[in-house]
């Protein structure tokens, strides 16, 4: 084999480099506590805040519905309708701890 053939055998293809990067990313994700951010597009015209029609209520509501956010809020409210500050919680339940 010639030097150029050996180089081709050893050089990573785009696919193998992508797979390596993806494996590295997945390893990083598995060692962290991931939090997701959902981006909501406020209008279809790329208008700046403060401009007329900069916030399209129907578009935003539809994105929240499709992304499952409205259902997640409904479930959270049903399960935990009242959230207490930590200090209030400790004061109320400290007698149970003995």
mmCIF file of N, CA and C in Angstrom:
data_model
loop_
_atom_site.group_PDB
_atom_site.id
_atom_site.type_symbol
_atom_site.label_atom_id
_atom_site.label_comp_id
_atom_site.label_asym_id
_atom_site.label_seq_id
_atom_site.Cartn_x
_atom_site.Cartn_y
_atom_site.Cartn_z
ATOM 1 N N UNK A 1 0.832 -1.197 0.000
ATOM 2 C CA UNK A 1 0.000 0.000 0.000
ATOM 3 C C UNK A 1 0.870 1.251 0.000
ATOM 4 N N UNK A 2 0.352 2.266 -0.655
ATOM 5 C CA UNK A 2 1.088 3.531 -0.719
ATOM 6 C C UNK A 2 0.765 4.377 0.502
ATOM 7 N N UNK A 3 1.515 5.436 0.663
ATOM 8 C CA UNK A 3 1.311 6.334 1.805
ATOM 9 C C UNK A 3 -0.074 6.968 1.765
ATOM 10 N N UNK A 4 -0.542 7.350 0.576
ATOM 11 C CA UNK A 4 -1.868 7.981 0.479
ATOM 12 C C UNK A 4 -2.980 6.991 0.818
ATOM 13 N N UNK A 5 -2.791 5.715 0.466
ATOM 14 C CA UNK A 5 -3.800 4.708 0.818
ATOM 15 C C UNK A 5 -3.842 4.502 2.329
ATOM 16 N N UNK A 6 -2.666 4.477 2.944
ATOM 17 C CA UNK A 6 -2.625 4.331 4.405
ATOM 18 C C UNK A 6 -3.282 5.534 5.083
ATOM 19 N N UNK A 7 -3.021 6.728 4.541
ATOM 20 C CA UNK A 7 -3.613 7.945 5.106
ATOM 21 C C UNK A 7 -5.132 7.872 5.038
ATOM 22 N N UNK A 8 -5.673 7.413 3.903
ATOM 23 C CA UNK A 8 -7.127 7.293 3.756
ATOM 24 C C UNK A 8 -7.700 6.285 4.741
ATOM 25 N N UNK A 9 -6.985 5.211 4.990
ATOM 26 C CA UNK A 9 -7.465 4.205 5.931
ATOM 27 C C UNK A 9 -7.529 4.752 7.351
ATOM 28 N N UNK A 10 -6.578 5.604 7.701
ATOM 29 C CA UNK A 10 -6.505 6.128 9.058
ATOM 30 C C UNK A 10 -7.311 7.405 9.271
ATOM 31 N N UNK A 11 -7.581 8.131 8.213
ATOM 32 C CA UNK A 11 -8.316 9.383 8.403
ATOM 33 C C UNK A 11 -9.781 9.077 8.669
ATOM 34 N N UNK A 12 -10.345 9.824 9.582
ATOM 35 C CA UNK A 12 -11.738 9.602 9.957
ATOM 36 C C UNK A 12 -12.665 10.218 8.924
ATOM 37 N N UNK A 13 -13.711 9.493 8.602
ATOM 38 C CA UNK A 13 -14.711 10.049 7.700
ATOM 39 C C UNK A 13 -15.601 10.991 8.494
ATOM 40 N N UNK A 14 -16.390 11.758 7.804
ATOM 41 C CA UNK A 14 -17.321 12.669 8.477
ATOM 42 C C UNK A 14 -18.250 11.867 9.384
ATOM 43 N N UNK A 15 -18.703 10.730 8.895
ATOM 44 C CA UNK A 15 -19.606 9.888 9.688
ATOM 45 C C UNK A 15 -18.976 9.366 10.961
ATOM 46 N N UNK A 16 -17.722 8.909 10.878
ATOM 47 C CA UNK A 16 -17.070 8.391 12.085
ATOM 48 C C UNK A 16 -16.730 9.518 13.061
ATOM 49 N N UNK A 17 -16.384 10.680 12.546
ATOM 50 C CA UNK A 17 -16.139 11.823 13.439
ATOM 51 C C UNK A 17 -17.429 12.232 14.139
ATOM 52 N N UNK A 18 -18.548 12.257 13.391
ATOM 53 C CA UNK A 18 -19.844 12.611 13.973
ATOM 54 C C UNK A 18 -20.218 11.605 15.063
ATOM 55 N N UNK A 19 -20.035 10.324 14.780
ATOM 56 C CA UNK A 19 -20.361 9.293 15.769
ATOM 57 C C UNK A 19 -19.510 9.465 17.022
ATOM 58 N N UNK A 20 -18.241 9.756 16.847
ATOM 59 C CA UNK A 20 -17.371 9.991 17.995
ATOM 60 C C UNK A 20 -17.809 11.192 18.818
ATOM 61 N N UNK A 21 -18.172 12.268 18.143
ATOM 62 C CA UNK A 21 -18.639 13.464 18.843
ATOM 63 C C UNK A 21 -19.959 13.188 19.558
ATOM 64 N N UNK A 22 -20.851 12.433 18.911
ATOM 65 C CA UNK A 22 -22.138 12.095 19.520
ATOM 66 C C UNK A 22 -21.933 11.217 20.747
ATOM 67 N N UNK A 23 -21.040 10.242 20.659
ATOM 68 C CA UNK A 23 -20.732 9.389 21.812
ATOM 69 C C UNK A 23 -20.182 10.225 22.966
ATOM 70 N N UNK A 24 -19.313 11.181 22.653
ATOM 71 C CA UNK A 24 -18.752 12.057 23.673
ATOM 72 C C UNK A 24 -19.844 12.919 24.318
ATOM 73 N N UNK A 25 -20.737 13.455 23.501
ATOM 74 C CA UNK A 25 -21.846 14.267 24.014
ATOM 75 C C UNK A 25 -22.742 13.433 24.925
ATOM 76 N N UNK A 26 -23.085 12.226 24.507
ATOM 77 C CA UNK A 26 -23.948 11.363 25.315
ATOM 78 C C UNK A 26 -23.277 11.008 26.641
ATOM 79 N N UNK A 27 -21.982 10.778 26.630
ATOM 80 C CA UNK A 27 -21.256 10.494 27.869
ATOM 81 C C UNK A 27 -21.317 11.698 28.808
ATOM 82 N N UNK A 28 -21.180 12.893 28.257
ATOM 83 C CA UNK A 28 -21.268 14.114 29.068
ATOM 84 C C UNK A 28 -22.662 14.280 29.648
ATOM 85 N N UNK A 29 -23.673 14.064 28.830
ATOM 86 C CA UNK A 29 -25.056 14.209 29.294
ATOM 87 C C UNK A 29 -25.367 13.222 30.410
ATOM 88 N N UNK A 30 -24.855 12.005 30.307
ATOM 89 C CA UNK A 30 -25.128 10.995 31.329
ATOM 90 C C UNK A 30 -24.495 11.344 32.666
ATOM 91 N N UNK A 31 -23.470 12.183 32.681
ATOM 92 C CA UNK A 31 -22.809 12.541 33.932
ATOM 93 C C UNK A 31 -23.309 13.858 34.516
ATOM 94 N N UNK A 32 -24.281 14.484 33.869
ATOM 95 C CA UNK A 32 -24.785 15.779 34.346
ATOM 96 C C UNK A 32 -26.269 15.701 34.631
ATOM 97 N N UNK A 33 -26.781 16.735 35.246
ATOM 98 C CA UNK A 33 -28.212 16.884 35.494
ATOM 99 C C UNK A 33 -28.737 17.862 34.451
ATOM 100 N N UNK A 34 -29.359 17.333 33.443
ATOM 101 C CA UNK A 34 -29.767 18.141 32.300
ATOM 102 C C UNK A 34 -31.094 18.846 32.578
ATOM 103 N N UNK A 35 -31.154 20.110 32.234
ATOM 104 C CA UNK A 35 -32.391 20.888 32.282
ATOM 105 C C UNK A 35 -32.638 21.410 30.883
ATOM 106 N N UNK A 36 -33.851 21.280 30.432
ATOM 107 C CA UNK A 36 -34.171 21.696 29.077
ATOM 108 C C UNK A 36 -34.824 23.076 29.074
ATOM 109 N N UNK A 37 -34.511 23.840 28.078
ATOM 110 C CA UNK A 37 -35.115 25.150 27.884
ATOM 111 C C UNK A 37 -35.970 25.077 26.632
ATOM 112 N N UNK A 38 -37.202 25.471 26.757
ATOM 113 C CA UNK A 38 -38.086 25.484 25.597
ATOM 114 C C UNK A 38 -38.176 26.919 25.090
ATOM 115 N N UNK A 39 -37.871 27.100 23.838
ATOM 116 C CA UNK A 39 -37.942 28.425 23.234
ATOM 117 C C UNK A 39 -39.302 28.600 22.582
ATOM 118 N N UNK A 40 -39.896 29.737 22.829
ATOM 119 C CA UNK A 40 -41.201 30.057 22.265
ATOM 120 C C UNK A 40 -41.027 31.248 21.340
ATOM 121 N N UNK A 41 -41.504 31.112 20.122
ATOM 122 C CA UNK A 41 -41.412 32.189 19.138
ATOM 123 C C UNK A 41 -42.617 33.119 19.356
ATOM 124 N N UNK A 42 -42.392 34.393 19.720
ATOM 125 C CA UNK A 42 -43.506 35.270 20.072
ATOM 126 C C UNK A 42 -44.322 35.772 18.888
ATOM 127 N N UNK A 43 -43.757 35.733 17.689
ATOM 128 C CA UNK A 43 -44.506 36.169 16.510
ATOM 129 C C UNK A 43 -43.860 35.565 15.269
ATOM 130 N N UNK A 44 -44.594 35.590 14.179
ATOM 131 C CA UNK A 44 -44.100 34.979 12.942
ATOM 132 C C UNK A 44 -43.355 35.982 12.060
ATOM 133 N N UNK A 45 -43.303 37.235 12.482
ATOM 134 C CA UNK A 45 -42.725 38.288 11.639
ATOM 135 C C UNK A 45 -41.378 38.792 12.132
ATOM 136 N N UNK A 46 -40.824 38.186 13.163
ATOM 137 C CA UNK A 46 -39.541 38.611 13.748
ATOM 138 C C UNK A 46 -39.578 40.075 14.188
ATOM 139 N N UNK A 47 -40.693 40.464 14.803
ATOM 140 C CA UNK A 47 -40.832 41.830 15.301
ATOM 141 C C UNK A 47 -40.156 41.959 16.658
ATOM 142 N N UNK A 48 -39.595 43.107 16.928
ATOM 143 C CA UNK A 48 -38.938 43.354 18.206
ATOM 144 C C UNK A 48 -39.986 43.646 19.275
ATOM 145 N N UNK A 49 -39.604 43.408 20.534
ATOM 146 C CA UNK A 49 -40.497 43.700 21.650
ATOM 147 C C UNK A 49 -40.875 45.174 21.616
ATOM 148 N N UNK A 50 -42.114 45.446 21.904
ATOM 149 C CA UNK A 50 -42.592 46.822 21.913
ATOM 150 C C UNK A 50 -43.255 47.239 20.608
ATOM 151 N N UNK A 51 -42.956 46.533 19.529
ATOM 152 C CA UNK A 51 -43.617 46.850 18.265
ATOM 153 C C UNK A 51 -45.038 46.316 18.297
ATOM 154 N N UNK A 52 -45.882 46.936 17.521
ATOM 155 C CA UNK A 52 -47.270 46.488 17.434
ATOM 156 C C UNK A 52 -47.302 45.055 16.900
ATOM 157 N N UNK A 53 -48.096 44.219 17.498
ATOM 158 C CA UNK A 53 -48.249 42.802 17.135
ATOM 159 C C UNK A 53 -46.967 41.987 17.379
ATOM 160 N N UNK A 54 -46.123 42.437 18.307
ATOM 161 C CA UNK A 54 -44.882 41.705 18.595
ATOM 162 C C UNK A 54 -45.168 40.414 19.339
ATOM 163 N N UNK A 55 -46.316 40.311 20.000
ATOM 164 C CA UNK A 55 -46.674 39.121 20.757
ATOM 165 C C UNK A 55 -47.975 38.564 20.209
ATOM 166 N N UNK A 56 -47.882 37.434 19.538
ATOM 167 C CA UNK A 56 -49.049 36.775 18.954
ATOM 168 C C UNK A 56 -49.541 35.720 19.944
ATOM 169 N N UNK A 57 -50.575 36.060 20.695
ATOM 170 C CA UNK A 57 -51.090 35.193 21.757
ATOM 171 C C UNK A 57 -51.496 33.812 21.230
ATOM 172 N N UNK A 58 -52.134 33.766 20.057
ATOM 173 C CA UNK A 58 -52.567 32.486 19.481
ATOM 174 C C UNK A 58 -51.357 31.615 19.133
ATOM 175 N N UNK A 59 -50.339 32.193 18.521
ATOM 176 C CA UNK A 59 -49.131 31.450 18.146
ATOM 177 C C UNK A 59 -48.422 30.897 19.381
ATOM 178 N N UNK A 60 -48.292 31.718 20.412
ATOM 179 C CA UNK A 60 -47.615 31.293 21.639
ATOM 180 C C UNK A 60 -48.407 30.180 22.329
ATOM 181 N N UNK A 61 -49.722 30.337 22.418
ATOM 182 C CA UNK A 61 -50.563 29.317 23.043
ATOM 183 C C UNK A 61 -50.455 27.992 22.301
ATOM 184 N N UNK A 62 -50.465 28.043 20.982
ATOM 185 C CA UNK A 62 -50.359 26.826 20.184
ATOM 186 C C UNK A 62 -49.006 26.136 20.407
ATOM 187 N N UNK A 63 -47.927 26.905 20.508
ATOM 188 C CA UNK A 63 -46.607 26.324 20.767
ATOM 189 C C UNK A 63 -46.552 25.674 22.152
ATOM 190 N N UNK A 64 -47.143 26.342 23.139
ATOM 191 C CA UNK A 64 -47.175 25.783 24.489
ATOM 192 C C UNK A 64 -48.000 24.500 24.526
ATOM 193 N N UNK A 65 -49.109 24.487 23.818
ATOM 194 C CA UNK A 65 -49.963 23.299 23.772
ATOM 195 C C UNK A 65 -49.230 22.143 23.083
ATOM 196 N N UNK A 66 -48.638 22.402 21.930
ATOM 197 C CA UNK A 66 -47.938 21.352 21.180
ATOM 198 C C UNK A 66 -46.710 20.839 21.922
ATOM 199 N N UNK A 67 -46.074 21.688 22.692
ATOM 200 C CA UNK A 67 -44.892 21.287 23.446
ATOM 201 C C UNK A 67 -45.207 20.588 24.746
ATOM 202 N N UNK A 68 -46.499 20.470 25.073
ATOM 203 C CA UNK A 68 -46.902 19.782 26.291
ATOM 204 C C UNK A 68 -46.811 20.622 27.548
ATOM 205 N N UNK A 69 -46.521 21.909 27.408
ATOM 206 C CA UNK A 69 -46.347 22.757 28.586
ATOM 207 C C UNK A 69 -47.666 23.000 29.329
ATOM 208 N N UNK A 70 -48.754 23.210 28.610
ATOM 209 C CA UNK A 70 -50.024 23.465 29.280
ATOM 210 C C UNK A 70 -50.464 22.250 30.091
ATOM 211 N N UNK A 71 -50.259 21.067 29.540
ATOM 212 C CA UNK A 71 -50.596 19.836 30.262
ATOM 213 C C UNK A 71 -49.689 19.658 31.478
ATOM 214 N N UNK A 72 -48.411 19.975 31.348
ATOM 215 C CA UNK A 72 -47.478 19.859 32.475
ATOM 216 C C UNK A 72 -47.870 20.806 33.605
ATOM 217 N N UNK A 73 -48.294 22.021 33.261
ATOM 218 C CA UNK A 73 -48.733 22.984 34.275
ATOM 219 C C UNK A 73 -50.004 22.485 34.945
ATOM 220 N N UNK A 74 -50.929 21.937 34.166
ATOM 221 C CA UNK A 74 -52.189 21.424 34.720
ATOM 222 C C UNK A 74 -51.902 20.296 35.716
ATOM 223 N N UNK A 75 -51.010 19.384 35.357
ATOM 224 C CA UNK A 75 -50.680 18.266 36.239
ATOM 225 C C UNK A 75 -49.986 18.771 37.497
ATOM 226 N N UNK A 76 -49.060 19.709 37.344
ATOM 227 C CA UNK A 76 -48.355 20.252 38.511
ATOM 228 C C UNK A 76 -49.328 20.939 39.466
ATOM 229 N N UNK A 77 -50.278 21.667 38.940
ATOM 230 C CA UNK A 77 -51.269 22.335 39.795
ATOM 231 C C UNK A 77 -52.163 21.323 40.503
ATOM 232 N N UNK A 78 -52.512 20.247 39.837
ATOM 233 C CA UNK A 78 -53.362 19.228 40.445
ATOM 234 C C UNK A 78 -52.627 18.503 41.563
ATOM 235 N N UNK A 79 -51.352 18.226 41.359
ATOM 236 C CA UNK A 79 -50.576 17.481 42.349
ATOM 237 C C UNK A 79 -50.100 18.365 43.495
ATOM 238 N N UNK A 80 -49.701 19.577 43.200
ATOM 239 C CA UNK A 80 -49.165 20.487 44.209
ATOM 240 C C UNK A 80 -49.862 21.847 44.090
ATOM 241 N N UNK A 81 -51.130 21.930 44.550
ATOM 242 C CA UNK A 81 -51.856 23.185 44.370
ATOM 243 C C UNK A 81 -51.311 24.344 45.197
ATOM 244 N N UNK A 82 -50.625 24.030 46.298
ATOM 245 C CA UNK A 82 -50.066 25.082 47.147
ATOM 246 C C UNK A 82 -48.603 24.774 47.396
ATOM 247 N N UNK A 83 -47.770 25.745 47.183
ATOM 248 C CA UNK A 83 -46.344 25.568 47.438
ATOM 249 C C UNK A 83 -45.962 26.451 48.620
ATOM 250 N N UNK A 84 -45.368 25.817 49.611
ATOM 251 C CA UNK A 84 -44.975 26.541 50.809
ATOM 252 C C UNK A 84 -43.507 26.922 50.741
ATOM 253 N N UNK A 85 -43.166 28.101 51.269
ATOM 254 C CA UNK A 85 -41.748 28.431 51.405
ATOM 255 C C UNK A 85 -41.094 27.419 52.360
ATOM 256 N N UNK A 86 -39.815 27.156 52.189
ATOM 257 C CA UNK A 86 -39.106 26.149 52.979
ATOM 258 C C UNK A 86 -39.223 26.429 54.472
ATOM 259 N N UNK A 87 -39.078 27.672 54.865
ATOM 260 C CA UNK A 87 -39.144 28.010 56.292
ATOM 261 C C UNK A 87 -40.524 27.696 56.866
ATOM 262 N N UNK A 88 -41.575 27.978 56.135
ATOM 263 C CA UNK A 88 -42.933 27.677 56.584
ATOM 264 C C UNK A 88 -43.126 26.171 56.699
ATOM 265 N N UNK A 89 -42.636 25.431 55.715
ATOM 266 C CA UNK A 89 -42.737 23.973 55.725
ATOM 267 C C UNK A 89 -42.032 23.391 56.945
ATOM 268 N N UNK A 90 -40.815 23.875 57.211
ATOM 269 C CA UNK A 90 -40.052 23.375 58.361
ATOM 270 C C UNK A 90 -40.779 23.681 59.664
ATOM 271 N N UNK A 91 -41.331 24.884 59.779
ATOM 272 C CA UNK A 91 -42.036 25.268 61.009
ATOM 273 C C UNK A 91 -43.260 24.375 61.213
ATOM 274 N N UNK A 92 -43.984 24.064 60.134
ATOM 275 C CA UNK A 92 -45.201 23.260 60.250
ATOM 276 C C UNK A 92 -44.911 21.792 60.562
ATOM 277 N N UNK A 93 -43.874 21.236 59.960
ATOM 278 C CA UNK A 93 -43.644 19.798 60.073
ATOM 279 C C UNK A 93 -42.499 19.409 60.993
ATOM 280 N N UNK A 94 -41.817 20.374 61.591
ATOM 281 C CA UNK A 94 -40.717 20.075 62.492
ATOM 282 C C UNK A 94 -41.177 19.239 63.705
ATOM 283 N N UNK A 95 -42.360 19.483 64.282
ATOM 284 C CA UNK A 95 -42.801 18.656 65.406
ATOM 285 C C UNK A 95 -42.902 17.160 65.066
ATOM 286 N N UNK A 96 -43.139 16.832 63.812
ATOM 287 C CA UNK A 96 -43.246 15.423 63.419
ATOM 288 C C UNK A 96 -41.906 14.716 63.410
ATOM 289 N N UNK A 97 -40.823 15.491 63.325
ATOM 290 C CA UNK A 97 -39.492 14.905 63.279
ATOM 291 C C UNK A 97 -38.977 14.499 64.654
ATOM 292 N N UNK A 98 -39.679 14.949 65.719
ATOM 293 C CA UNK A 98 -39.313 14.502 67.059
ATOM 294 C C UNK A 98 -38.515 15.477 67.766
#
